[in-house]
PDB file of C-alpha atoms in Angstrom:
ATOM      1  CA  MET A  24     -13.056   3.568 -17.805  1.00 29.00           C
ATOM      2  CA  GLY A  25     -10.692   1.218 -20.063  1.00 34.00           C
ATOM      3  CA  ALA A  26     -11.372  -1.955 -21.471  1.00 36.00           C
ATOM      4  CA  GLY A  27     -12.492  -5.157 -19.359  1.00 39.00           C
ATOM      5  CA  GLY A  28     -14.939  -5.089 -16.237  1.00 44.00           C
ATOM      6  CA  GLY A  29     -16.250  -7.262 -13.339  1.00 48.00           C
ATOM      7  CA  THR A  30     -19.376  -7.284 -10.728  1.00 54.00           C
ATOM      8  CA  ALA A  31     -18.744  -8.527  -7.351  1.00 55.00           C
ATOM      9  CA  ASP A  32     -22.010  -8.309  -4.846  1.00 50.00           C
ATOM     10  CA  ALA A  33     -20.649  -8.651  -1.406  1.00 46.00           C
ATOM     11  CA  GLY A  34     -23.671  -8.364   0.715  1.00 52.00           C
ATOM     12  CA  ASP A  35     -22.949  -4.452   0.693  1.00 74.00           C
ATOM     13  CA  GLY A  36     -24.595  -3.326  -2.385  1.00 79.00           C
ATOM     14  CA  VAL A  37     -22.762  -4.239  -5.753  1.00 87.00           C
ATOM     15  CA  TRP A  38     -19.524  -3.256  -6.517  1.00 94.00           C
ATOM     16  CA  ASP A  39     -18.367  -2.841 -10.391  1.00 94.00           C
ATOM     17  CA  PHE A  40     -14.429  -2.789 -11.018  1.00 96.00           C
ATOM     18  CA  ALA A  41     -12.927  -1.664 -14.378  1.00 96.00           C
ATOM     19  CA  SER A  42      -9.830  -0.915 -15.642  1.00 97.00           C
ATOM     20  CA  LEU A  43      -8.762   2.551 -16.354  1.00 97.00           C
ATOM     21  CA  SER A  44      -6.875   4.060 -19.117  1.00 97.00           C
ATOM     22  CA  PHE A  45      -3.553   6.272 -19.468  1.00 97.00           C
ATOM     23  CA  ASN A  46      -2.735   8.997 -21.438  1.00 97.00           C
ATOM     24  CA  PRO A  47      -0.375   8.853 -22.604  1.00 96.00           C
ATOM     25  CA  PRO A  48       0.071   5.089 -22.418  1.00 94.00           C
ATOM     26  CA  PRO A  49       3.023   3.469 -20.951  1.00 92.00           C
ATOM     27  CA  THR A  50       5.661   2.252 -22.990  1.00 88.00           C
ATOM     28  CA  ASN A  51       7.559   1.724 -19.663  1.00 85.00           C
ATOM     29  CA  SER A  52       7.000  -1.169 -17.619  1.00 86.00           C
ATOM     30  CA  GLY A  53       6.901  -0.744 -13.424  1.00 92.00           C
ATOM     31  CA  ALA A  54       3.795  -0.955 -11.304  1.00 95.00           C
ATOM     32  CA  ILE A  55       1.563   1.284  -9.822  1.00 98.00           C
ATOM     33  CA  VAL A  56       2.786   1.532  -6.075  1.00 97.00           C
ATOM     34  CA  GLY A  57       0.662   4.014  -4.075  1.00 97.00           C
ATOM     35  CA  PHE A  58      -2.098   6.348  -4.597  1.00 97.00           C
ATOM     36  CA  ALA A  59      -3.137   9.806  -2.894  1.00 95.00           C
ATOM     37  CA  GLU A  60      -6.037  12.544  -2.995  1.00 94.00           C
ATOM     38  CA  THR A  61      -6.275  16.293  -3.220  1.00 91.00           C
ATOM     39  CA  ASP A  62      -8.800  18.653  -4.531  1.00 91.00           C
ATOM     40  CA  ALA A  63      -6.741  18.714  -7.670  1.00 92.00           C
ATOM     41  CA  GLY A  64      -7.505  14.597  -8.085  1.00 95.00           C
ATOM     42  CA  VAL A  65      -6.484  11.275  -7.665  1.00 97.00           C
ATOM     43  CA  TYR A  66      -2.833  10.902  -8.064  1.00 97.00           C
ATOM     44  CA  ALA A  67      -1.063   7.814  -8.815  1.00 98.00           C
ATOM     45  CA  VAL A  68       2.939   6.883  -9.050  1.00 98.00           C
ATOM     46  CA  SER A  69       4.522   3.804 -11.157  1.00 97.00           C
ATOM     47  CA  GLY A  70       7.435   2.349 -10.031  1.00 96.00           C
ATOM     48  CA  SER A  71       9.379   3.730 -13.177  1.00 96.00           C
ATOM     49  CA  GLY A  72       9.125   6.977 -11.679  1.00 96.00           C
ATOM     50  CA  ARG A  73       5.906   8.249 -13.432  1.00 96.00           C
ATOM     51  CA  VAL A  74       3.678  10.660 -11.550  1.00 97.00           C
ATOM     52  CA  TYR A  75      -0.343  10.664 -12.865  1.00 97.00           C
ATOM     53  CA  ARG A  76      -3.349  12.434 -11.995  1.00 97.00           C
ATOM     54  CA  SER A  77      -7.017  11.629 -12.567  1.00 97.00           C
ATOM     55  CA  THR A  78     -10.121  13.967 -12.033  1.00 95.00           C
ATOM     56  CA  GLY A  79     -12.215  10.978 -12.552  1.00 91.00           C
ATOM     57  CA  GLY A  80     -11.211   9.563 -16.196  1.00 93.00           C
ATOM     58  CA  PRO A  81      -7.889   8.616 -17.537  1.00 97.00           C
ATOM     59  CA  PHE A  82      -4.727   8.994 -15.654  1.00 98.00           C
ATOM     60  CA  ILE A  83      -2.973  11.762 -17.273  1.00 97.00           C
ATOM     61  CA  GLU A  84       1.148  11.514 -16.863  1.00 97.00           C
ATOM     62  CA  LEU A  85       2.304  14.645 -15.158  1.00 96.00           C
ATOM     63  CA  PHE A  86       6.045  14.429 -14.985  1.00 96.00           C
ATOM     64  CA  SER A  87       8.319  11.770 -14.067  1.00 95.00           C
ATOM     65  CA  PHE A  88      11.396  11.164 -11.721  1.00 95.00           C
ATOM     66  CA  PRO A  89      14.355  10.100 -14.181  1.00 91.00           C
ATOM     67  CA  GLY A  90      16.267   7.368 -12.500  1.00 91.00           C
ATOM     68  CA  LEU A  91      13.808   6.807  -9.731  1.00 94.00           C
ATOM     69  CA  GLN A  92      12.453   3.477  -8.747  1.00 96.00           C
ATOM     70  CA  PRO A  93       9.555   4.137  -6.402  1.00 97.00           C
ATOM     71  CA  VAL A  94       8.259   1.420  -4.291  1.00 97.00           C
ATOM     72  CA  ASP A  95       6.170   3.671  -2.003  1.00 97.00           C
ATOM     73  CA  PHE A  96       3.752   6.905  -2.233  1.00 98.00           C
ATOM     74  CA  GLU A  97       1.791   7.746   0.448  1.00 96.00           C
ATOM     75  CA  ALA A  98       0.376  11.679   1.364  1.00 94.00           C
ATOM     76  CA  SER A  99      -1.286  13.067   4.841  1.00 92.00           C
ATOM     77  CA  ALA A 100      -5.021  13.705   5.372  1.00 87.00           C
ATOM     78  CA  ALA A 101      -3.631  17.678   4.775  1.00 87.00           C
ATOM     79  CA  GLY A 102      -1.968  17.010   1.246  1.00 90.00           C
ATOM     80  CA  HIS A 103       1.498  16.526   2.144  1.00 93.00           C
ATOM     81  CA  PHE A 104       3.247  13.953  -0.310  1.00 96.00           C
ATOM     82  CA  PHE A 105       5.561  11.263   0.310  1.00 97.00           C
ATOM     83  CA  ILE A 106       7.664   8.949  -2.200  1.00 98.00           C
ATOM     84  CA  ILE A 107      10.073   6.443  -1.397  1.00 97.00           C
ATOM     85  CA  SER A 108      12.739   4.787  -3.520  1.00 96.00           C
ATOM     86  CA  THR A 109      16.204   2.844  -2.250  1.00 93.00           C
ATOM     87  CA  VAL A 110      17.843   5.411  -0.993  1.00 95.00           C
ATOM     88  CA  HIS A 111      15.460   8.860  -1.566  1.00 96.00           C
ATOM     89  CA  PHE A 112      12.762  10.058   0.662  1.00 97.00           C
ATOM     90  CA  LEU A 113      10.776  12.595  -1.452  1.00 97.00           C
ATOM     91  CA  GLU A 114       8.486  15.111   0.287  1.00 96.00           C
ATOM     92  CA  CYS A 115       6.479  17.338  -1.322  1.00 95.00           C
ATOM     93  CA  ALA A 116       4.001  20.007   0.618  1.00 92.00           C
ATOM     94  CA  ALA A 117       1.979  21.959  -2.293  1.00 90.00           C
ATOM     95  CA  ASP A 118       2.038  21.976  -6.532  1.00 90.00           C
ATOM     96  CA  CYS A 119       3.076  17.816  -6.069  1.00 92.00           C
ATOM     97  CA  GLY A 120       2.071  18.245 -10.123  1.00 90.00           C
ATOM     98  CA  ASP A 121       5.146  19.892 -10.436  1.00 90.00           C
ATOM     99  CA  ALA A 122       8.420  17.814 -10.287  1.00 92.00           C
ATOM    100  CA  GLY A 123      10.559  20.883  -8.919  1.00 94.00           C
ATOM    101  CA  ALA A 124       7.948  21.162  -5.646  1.00 96.00           C
ATOM    102  CA  TRP A 125       9.701  18.194  -5.157  1.00 97.00           C
ATOM    103  CA  ILE A 126      12.429  18.117  -2.389  1.00 96.00           C
ATOM    104  CA  ASP A 127      14.780  14.556  -1.988  1.00 96.00           C
ATOM    105  CA  ARG A 128      16.451  13.420   0.797  1.00 95.00           C
ATOM    106  CA  VAL A 129      18.827  10.513   0.324  1.00 94.00           C
ATOM    107  CA  ILE A 130      19.953   8.076   3.489  1.00 93.00           C
ATOM    108  CA  SER A 131      23.682   7.553   3.417  1.00 86.00           C
ATOM    109  CA  PRO A 132      24.751   3.937   4.157  1.00 83.00           C
ATOM    110  CA  SER A 133      25.248   2.093   1.381  1.00 83.00           C
ATOM    111  CA  ASN A 134      23.703  -1.456   2.835  1.00 92.00           C
ATOM    112  CA  GLU A 135      20.290   0.270   4.102  1.00 94.00           C
ATOM    113  CA  VAL A 136      17.279   0.062   1.654  1.00 95.00           C
ATOM    114  CA  LEU A 137      14.006   1.806   2.367  1.00 96.00           C
ATOM    115  CA  ASP A 138      11.025  -0.445   1.520  1.00 95.00           C
ATOM    116  CA  SER A 139       7.459   1.303   2.992  1.00 96.00           C
ATOM    117  CA  LEU A 140       5.917   4.758   4.274  1.00 96.00           C
ATOM    118  CA  CYS A 141       3.688   5.076   7.766  1.00 95.00           C
ATOM    119  CA  VAL A 142       2.510   8.268   6.973  1.00 95.00           C
ATOM    120  CA  ILE A 143       1.485   9.890  10.629  1.00 92.00           C
ATOM    121  CA  ASP A 144       0.444  13.676   9.858  1.00 87.00           C
ATOM    122  CA  GLY A 145       2.133  16.389   7.144  1.00 83.00           C
ATOM    123  CA  ASN A 146       4.771  16.814   9.828  1.00 87.00           C
ATOM    124  CA  HIS A 147       5.639  13.267  10.848  1.00 92.00           C
ATOM    125  CA  ALA A 148       6.252  10.533   8.642  1.00 95.00           C
ATOM    126  CA  LEU A 149       8.509   6.836   8.833  1.00 95.00           C
ATOM    127  CA  ALA A 150      10.758   5.518   6.308  1.00 96.00           C
ATOM    128  CA  ILE A 151      10.954   1.673   7.090  1.00 96.00           C
ATOM    129  CA  GLY A 152      13.662  -0.753   5.658  1.00 95.00           C
ATOM    130  CA  THR A 153      15.548  -2.766   5.797  1.00 95.00           C
ATOM    131  CA  ARG A 154      19.841  -3.126   6.829  1.00 94.00           C
ATOM    132  CA  GLY A 155      22.723  -5.723   5.560  1.00 91.00           C
ATOM    133  CA  GLY A 156      22.122  -9.020   4.417  1.00 89.00           C
ATOM    134  CA  ALA A 157      19.860 -10.245   7.384  1.00 90.00           C
ATOM    135  CA  ASN A 158      17.149  -7.760   6.329  1.00 92.00           C
ATOM    136  CA  ASP A 159      17.166  -5.830   9.649  1.00 94.00           C
ATOM    137  CA  GLY A 160      14.474  -3.929  10.155  1.00 94.00           C
ATOM    138  CA  ILE A 161      15.417   0.366  10.319  1.00 95.00           C
ATOM    139  CA  SER A 162      13.138   3.455  10.205  1.00 95.00           C
ATOM    140  CA  TYR A 163      14.039   6.666   9.535  1.00 95.00           C
ATOM    141  CA  ARG A 164      11.878   9.738  11.409  1.00 94.00           C
ATOM    142  CA  TRP A 165      11.044  12.921   9.378  1.00 94.00           C
ATOM    143  CA  ASP A 166       9.629  15.600  11.737  1.00 93.00           C
ATOM    144  CA  GLY A 167       8.640  18.239   9.212  1.00 92.00           C
ATOM    145  CA  ASN A 168      12.407  19.286   8.182  1.00 92.00           C
ATOM    146  CA  VAL A 169      14.850  16.731   9.303  1.00 93.00           C
ATOM    147  CA  LEU A 170      15.174  13.161   8.005  1.00 94.00           C
ATOM    148  CA  ALA A 171      16.913  10.971  10.791  1.00 93.00           C
ATOM    149  CA  PRO A 172      17.764   7.364  11.482  1.00 92.00           C
ATOM    150  CA  THR A 173      16.015   6.424  15.110  1.00 86.00           C
ATOM    151  CA  ALA A 174      17.934   5.144  17.531  1.00 70.00           C
ATOM    152  CA  ALA A 175      17.858   1.555  17.401  1.00 74.00           C
ATOM    153  CA  LEU A 176      16.661  -1.138  15.221  1.00 83.00           C
ATOM    154  CA  ILE A 177      13.041  -1.875  15.476  1.00 91.00           C
ATOM    155  CA  GLY A 178      13.312  -5.498  16.737  1.00 87.00           C
ATOM    156  CA  ALA A 179      12.203  -7.076  13.105  1.00 91.00           C
ATOM    157  CA  VAL A 180      13.339  -9.068   9.995  1.00 92.00           C
ATOM    158  CA  GLY A 181      12.235  -7.803   6.787  1.00 92.00           C
ATOM    159  CA  PRO A 182       9.794  -5.190   7.453  1.00 93.00           C
ATOM    160  CA  ASP A 183       7.241  -4.239   4.408  1.00 90.00           C
ATOM    161  CA  ASN A 184       3.995  -2.408   4.362  1.00 94.00           C
ATOM    162  CA  CYS A 185       2.343   0.162   6.899  1.00 95.00           C
ATOM    163  CA  TRP A 186      -1.206   1.121   7.569  1.00 95.00           C
ATOM    164  CA  LYS A 187      -2.714   3.271  10.170  1.00 94.00           C
ATOM    165  CA  GLY A 188      -5.118   0.945  12.803  1.00 94.00           C
ATOM    166  CA  ALA A 189      -8.543   2.054  14.199  1.00 91.00           C
ATOM    167  CA  SER A 190      -6.725   2.911  17.652  1.00 90.00           C
ATOM    168  CA  GLY A 191      -4.419   5.731  15.644  1.00 93.00           C
ATOM    169  CA  ASP A 192      -1.473   3.288  16.127  1.00 94.00           C
ATOM    170  CA  PHE A 193       0.427   1.832  13.130  1.00 96.00           C
ATOM    171  CA  PHE A 194       1.114  -1.612  11.915  1.00 96.00           C
ATOM    172  CA  ILE A 195       4.070  -2.815  10.382  1.00 95.00           C
ATOM    173  CA  PRO A 196       4.138  -6.636   8.987  1.00 94.00           C
ATOM    174  CA  ALA A 197       7.613  -8.155   8.761  1.00 93.00           C
ATOM    175  CA  ASP A 198       9.008 -11.564   7.804  1.00 89.00           C
ATOM    176  CA  ASP A 199       7.749 -13.416  11.262  1.00 85.00           C
ATOM    177  CA  THR A 200       6.012 -10.720  13.272  1.00 90.00           C
ATOM    178  CA  VAL A 201       3.797  -7.612  13.478  1.00 92.00           C
ATOM    179  CA  LEU A 202       5.101  -4.481  14.796  1.00 93.00           C
ATOM    180  CA  ARG A 203       2.798  -1.977  16.499  1.00 94.00           C
ATOM    181  CA  TYR A 204       4.280   1.888  16.513  1.00 93.00           C
ATOM    182  CA  THR A 205       2.715   4.316  18.540  1.00 92.00           C
ATOM    183  CA  PRO A 206       3.393   7.756  17.777  1.00 90.00           C
ATOM    184  CA  GLY A 207       4.366   9.841  20.449  1.00 84.00           C
ATOM    185  CA  ALA A 208       5.793   7.677  22.090  1.00 83.00           C
ATOM    186  CA  GLU A 209       7.857   6.306  19.225  1.00 83.00           C
ATOM    187  CA  SER A 210       7.688   2.480  20.180  1.00 87.00           C
ATOM    188  CA  PHE A 211       7.946  -0.136  18.105  1.00 92.00           C
ATOM    189  CA  THR A 212       6.252  -3.268  19.551  1.00 91.00           C
ATOM    190  CA  PRO A 213       5.633  -7.131  18.313  1.00 90.00           C
ATOM    191  CA  GLU A 214       2.845  -8.530  18.707  1.00 88.00           C
ATOM    192  CA  PRO A 215       2.418 -12.417  19.203  1.00 81.00           C
ATOM    193  CA  THR A 216       1.328 -13.735  15.136  1.00 78.00           C
ATOM    194  CA  MET A 217       1.113 -17.556  14.093  1.00 71.00           C
ATOM    195  CA  ALA A 218       4.224 -19.129  13.375  1.00 65.00           C
ATOM    196  CA  THR A 219       4.652 -18.224   9.822  1.00 67.00           C
ATOM    197  CA  SER A 220       6.772 -16.413   7.449  1.00 66.00           C
ATOM    198  CA  GLY A 221       6.292 -13.596   4.824  1.00 84.00           C
ATOM    199  CA  TRP A 222       3.625 -10.817   6.868  1.00 90.00           C
ATOM    200  CA  ARG A 223       3.270  -8.627   3.778  1.00 91.00           C
ATOM    201  CA  GLY A 224       0.674  -6.097   4.337  1.00 94.00           C
ATOM    202  CA  GLY A 225      -2.865  -5.217   5.636  1.00 95.00           C
ATOM    203  CA  GLY A 226      -5.503  -2.886   6.892  1.00 96.00           C
ATOM    204  CA  SER A 227      -8.311  -1.801   8.658  1.00 94.00           C
ATOM    205  CA  SER A 228     -12.232  -2.281   8.432  1.00 92.00           C
ATOM    206  CA  PRO A 229     -14.760  -1.307  10.861  1.00 91.00           C
ATOM    207  CA  GLY A 230     -14.731  -3.294  13.852  1.00 91.00           C
ATOM    208  CA  HIS A 231     -11.446  -5.450  11.907  1.00 94.00           C
ATOM    209  CA  GLU A 232      -7.397  -5.059  12.122  1.00 95.00           C
ATOM    210  CA  TRP A 233      -5.888  -7.741   9.176  1.00 96.00           C
ATOM    211  CA  VAL A 234      -2.487  -8.952   8.145  1.00 95.00           C
ATOM    212  CA  THR A 235      -1.811 -10.541   5.127  1.00 93.00           C
ATOM    213  CA  GLY A 236       1.007 -12.504   3.477  1.00 88.00           C
ATOM    214  CA  SER A 237       2.004 -15.076   1.669  1.00 84.00           C
ATOM    215  CA  GLY A 238       0.512 -18.149   1.024  1.00 82.00           C
ATOM    216  CA  PRO A 239      -1.835 -16.083   0.441  1.00 87.00           C
ATOM    217  CA  ILE A 240      -2.573 -15.806   3.967  1.00 90.00           C
ATOM    218  CA  ILE A 241      -5.144 -13.791   5.982  1.00 93.00           C
ATOM    219  CA  ALA A 242      -5.218 -13.144   9.642  1.00 94.00           C
ATOM    220  CA  GLU A 243      -7.319 -10.890  11.934  1.00 94.00           C
ATOM    221  CA  ARG A 244      -6.177  -9.466  15.441  1.00 93.00           C
ATOM    222  CA  GLY A 245      -7.845 -10.371  18.847  1.00 85.00           C
ATOM    223  CA  GLN A 246      -7.336  -8.925  22.151  1.00 78.00           C
ATOM    224  CA  SER A 247      -3.923 -10.480  22.602  1.00 75.00           C
ATOM    225  CA  SER A 248      -2.356 -11.661  19.358  1.00 84.00           C
ATOM    226  CA  TRP A 249      -3.291 -12.231  15.396  1.00 90.00           C
ATOM    227  CA  THR A 250      -5.342 -15.439  14.252  1.00 90.00           C
ATOM    228  CA  GLN A 251      -5.174 -17.190  11.344  1.00 90.00           C
ATOM    229  CA  VAL A 252      -9.014 -16.275   9.474  1.00 92.00           C
ATOM    230  CA  TYR A 253      -8.307 -17.029   5.840  1.00 91.00           C
ATOM    231  CA  ALA A 254      -5.470 -19.255   3.790  1.00 86.00           C
ATOM    232  CA  PRO A 255      -6.922 -21.563   0.632  1.00 77.00           C
ATOM    233  CA  THR A 256      -5.959 -25.188   0.549  1.00 69.00           C
ATOM    234  CA  GLY A 257      -3.024 -26.022  -1.551  1.00 60.00           C
ATOM    235  CA  THR A 258       0.200 -24.356  -2.281  1.00 53.00           C
ATOM    236  CA  SER A 259       0.569 -21.182  -3.969  1.00 62.00           C
ATOM    237  CA  THR A 260       3.167 -18.364  -4.654  1.00 62.00           C
ATOM    238  CA  SER A 261       0.224 -15.817  -4.163  1.00 79.00           C
ATOM    239  CA  ALA A 262       0.459 -12.992  -1.421  1.00 86.00           C
ATOM    240  CA  ILE A 263      -2.073 -10.192  -0.473  1.00 91.00           C
ATOM    241  CA  VAL A 264      -0.570  -6.884   0.244  1.00 93.00           C
ATOM    242  CA  SER A 265      -3.458  -4.910   0.970  1.00 95.00           C
ATOM    243  CA  VAL A 266      -7.091  -4.519   2.253  1.00 97.00           C
ATOM    244  CA  ILE A 267      -9.325  -1.960   2.045  1.00 97.00           C
ATOM    245  CA  GLY A 268     -12.638  -1.828   4.771  1.00 95.00           C
ATOM    246  CA  VAL A 269     -15.920  -0.506   3.214  1.00 95.00           C
ATOM    247  CA  SER A 270     -18.017  -1.714   6.778  1.00 94.00           C
ATOM    248  CA  PRO A 271     -18.184  -4.230   9.279  1.00 94.00           C
ATOM    249  CA  THR A 272     -19.332  -6.300   6.878  1.00 94.00           C
ATOM    250  CA  LEU A 273     -17.600  -5.523   3.595  1.00 95.00           C
ATOM    251  CA  ALA A 274     -13.290  -5.711   2.794  1.00 96.00           C
ATOM    252  CA  PHE A 275     -11.402  -6.032  -0.222  1.00 96.00           C
ATOM    253  CA  ALA A 276      -7.934  -7.377  -0.429  1.00 96.00           C
ATOM    254  CA  PHE A 277      -5.503  -7.527  -3.212  1.00 95.00           C
ATOM    255  CA  GLY A 278      -2.253  -9.137  -4.213  1.00 91.00           C
ATOM    256  CA  ALA A 279      -1.686 -12.436  -6.727  1.00 81.00           C
ATOM    257  CA  GLY A 280       1.223 -14.393  -7.656  1.00 68.00           C
ATOM    258  CA  PHE A 281       3.321 -13.322 -10.148  1.00 53.00           C
ATOM    259  CA  THR A 282       1.881 -15.295 -13.202  1.00 53.00           C
ATOM    260  CA  SER A 283      -1.505 -14.253 -15.148  1.00 52.00           C
ATOM    261  CA  SER A 284      -3.551 -16.885 -13.418  1.00 58.00           C
ATOM    262  CA  GLY A 285      -2.865 -15.612 -10.074  1.00 77.00           C
ATOM    263  CA  GLN A 286      -5.756 -14.366  -7.810  1.00 87.00           C
ATOM    264  CA  VAL A 287      -5.433 -10.450  -7.287  1.00 92.00           C
ATOM    265  CA  GLY A 288      -9.271 -10.098  -5.744  1.00 93.00           C
ATOM    266  CA  TYR A 289     -10.552 -11.291  -2.630  1.00 93.00           C
ATOM    267  CA  ARG A 290     -13.502  -9.868  -0.442  1.00 94.00           C
ATOM    268  CA  PHE A 291     -14.652 -10.280   3.122  1.00 95.00           C
ATOM    269  CA  ASN A 292     -18.559 -10.679   3.939  1.00 93.00           C
ATOM    270  CA  GLY A 293     -18.723 -10.036   7.683  1.00 93.00           C
ATOM    271  CA  THR A 294     -17.909 -13.884   8.048  1.00 94.00           C
ATOM    272  CA  THR A 295     -15.739 -15.215   6.012  1.00 95.00           C
ATOM    273  CA  TRP A 296     -13.122 -14.273   3.058  1.00 95.00           C
ATOM    274  CA  SER A 297     -13.087 -15.793  -0.417  1.00 92.00           C
ATOM    275  CA  PRO A 298     -11.615 -14.994  -3.624  1.00 91.00           C
ATOM    276  CA  LEU A 299     -13.483 -12.607  -5.562  1.00 91.00           C
ATOM    277  CA  THR A 300     -15.894 -13.555  -8.247  1.00 90.00           C
ATOM    278  CA  PRO A 301     -15.017 -12.195 -11.492  1.00 92.00           C
ATOM    279  CA  ASP A 302     -11.452 -11.128 -10.434  1.00 92.00           C
ATOM    280  CA  LEU A 303     -10.095  -7.973 -11.094  1.00 94.00           C
ATOM    281  CA  PRO A 304      -9.768  -7.143 -14.743  1.00 93.00           C
ATOM    282  CA  VAL A 305      -6.344  -6.413 -16.548  1.00 93.00           C
ATOM    283  CA  MET A 306      -4.355  -6.775 -13.569  1.00 92.00           C
ATOM    284  CA  ASN A 307      -1.644  -9.138 -13.009  1.00 90.00           C
ATOM    285  CA  VAL A 308      -0.041  -8.571  -9.846  1.00 92.00           C
ATOM    286  CA  SER A 309      -1.405  -5.701  -7.277  1.00 94.00           C
ATOM    287  CA  PHE A 310       0.616  -3.720  -5.315  1.00 95.00           C
ATOM    288  CA  SER A 311      -1.314  -0.763  -3.907  1.00 97.00           C
ATOM    289  CA  ALA A 312      -4.839   0.237  -3.034  1.00 97.00           C
ATOM    290  CA  PHE A 313      -6.494   3.147  -1.745  1.00 97.00           C
ATOM    291  CA  ARG A 314     -10.232   4.066  -0.814  1.00 96.00           C
ATOM    292  CA  SER A 315     -11.170   7.664  -2.282  1.00 96.00           C
ATOM    293  CA  ALA A 316     -12.954  10.293  -0.357  1.00 94.00           C
ATOM    294  CA  SER A 317     -15.817   9.102  -2.997  1.00 94.00           C
ATOM    295  CA  GLY A 318     -15.855   6.034  -1.442  1.00 95.00           C
ATOM    296  CA  ALA A 319     -14.671   4.386  -4.599  1.00 96.00           C
ATOM    297  CA  ILE A 320     -11.463   1.979  -4.682  1.00 97.00           C
ATOM    298  CA  TYR A 321      -8.409   2.476  -6.536  1.00 98.00           C
ATOM    299  CA  VAL A 322      -5.872  -1.057  -7.345  1.00 98.00           C
ATOM    300  CA  GLY A 323      -2.876  -0.556  -8.790  1.00 97.00           C
ATOM    301  CA  GLY A 324      -0.116  -3.135  -9.655  1.00 96.00           C
ATOM    302  CA  TYR A 325       0.709  -3.942 -13.492  1.00 94.00           C
ATOM    303  CA  ASP A 326      -0.542  -5.680 -16.433  1.00 92.00           C
ATOM    304  CA  ALA A 327       0.676  -9.185 -17.882  1.00 89.00           C
ATOM    305  CA  MET A 328       3.274  -7.352 -19.838  1.00 91.00           C
ATOM    306  CA  GLN A 329       4.576  -5.443 -16.242  1.00 92.00           C
ATOM    307  CA  TYR A 330       2.919  -1.818 -17.510  1.00 95.00           C
ATOM    308  CA  PRO A 331       1.413  -0.178 -15.135  1.00 97.00           C
ATOM    309  CA  ALA A 332      -2.264  -0.826 -14.284  1.00 97.00           C
ATOM    310  CA  ILE A 333      -5.343   0.733 -12.331  1.00 98.00           C
ATOM    311  CA  VAL A 334      -8.527  -0.815 -11.602  1.00 97.00           C
ATOM    312  CA  ARG A 335     -11.124   1.547  -9.936  1.00 97.00           C
ATOM    313  CA  GLY A 336     -14.658  -0.192  -7.573  1.00 96.00           C
ATOM    314  CA  ALA A 337     -17.040   1.446  -7.361  1.00 94.00           C
ATOM    315  CA  ARG A 338     -20.938   0.401  -5.713  1.00 92.00           C
ATOM    316  CA  ARG A 339     -23.597   1.100  -7.678  1.00 86.00           C
TER     317      ARG A 339
END
């Protein structure tokens, strides 16, 4: 592990968080935007196009995509990898530690930008994005062979992020709503939320679905709508972008403002959310989080110099 560390006792055992090092040390800015895992280790991708892998120690740089600026990186349960970057949709089915194994598909409309991935399985993924100055939500569907736009706008402004819920449906936060996507039916359904703007992330924990956003703010999905459950007093430029569930009484959320004093980590103790104390080491802003097969939590973002940063959390 790298320098720095912190401990969180959230009622489900004691968790230690510590920063991980890179080999070679980063010399380019760019946050860690996503993680994936295979038998070969845990992979991470940075916003400067660098691909890393760890087998338990430092993250080793494998290669880079010159000129590419990834914004999301995910994998299917079977290990099919996906990266998106503005107009690029890249996928890799095997030997993904080799740049030559990746296939790049480029969308053609000049006024469309891809922002996030919904990976359903190895032969089904959505690339979510926006169109034009109004930021109307769009989606492209990959069916295992072809990447094609869906028939219409998806019914939300500024969609950003995607996660799989406990029911198997996927949730997509947007500026003023949360969309529910049902695989098979290929439908996007807006769900009621309280009046706010700037939903930016979310995630599931056993018995809970969470959506998060600017403020920071956290809301929970009830039987008919999303209801606010956490918002600190005062005003802030912070945003929470991801939630990792551990048990019905323990979850972690990550984000931060764009200053070195911004809070990065939060925890749920089964009843309430609160800032993680001490906060995550090294991390200035978090953009991604992932729970590995071993149960460890990986949090990605950048440090105060805007260089890639990864923090790993593990139960003692």
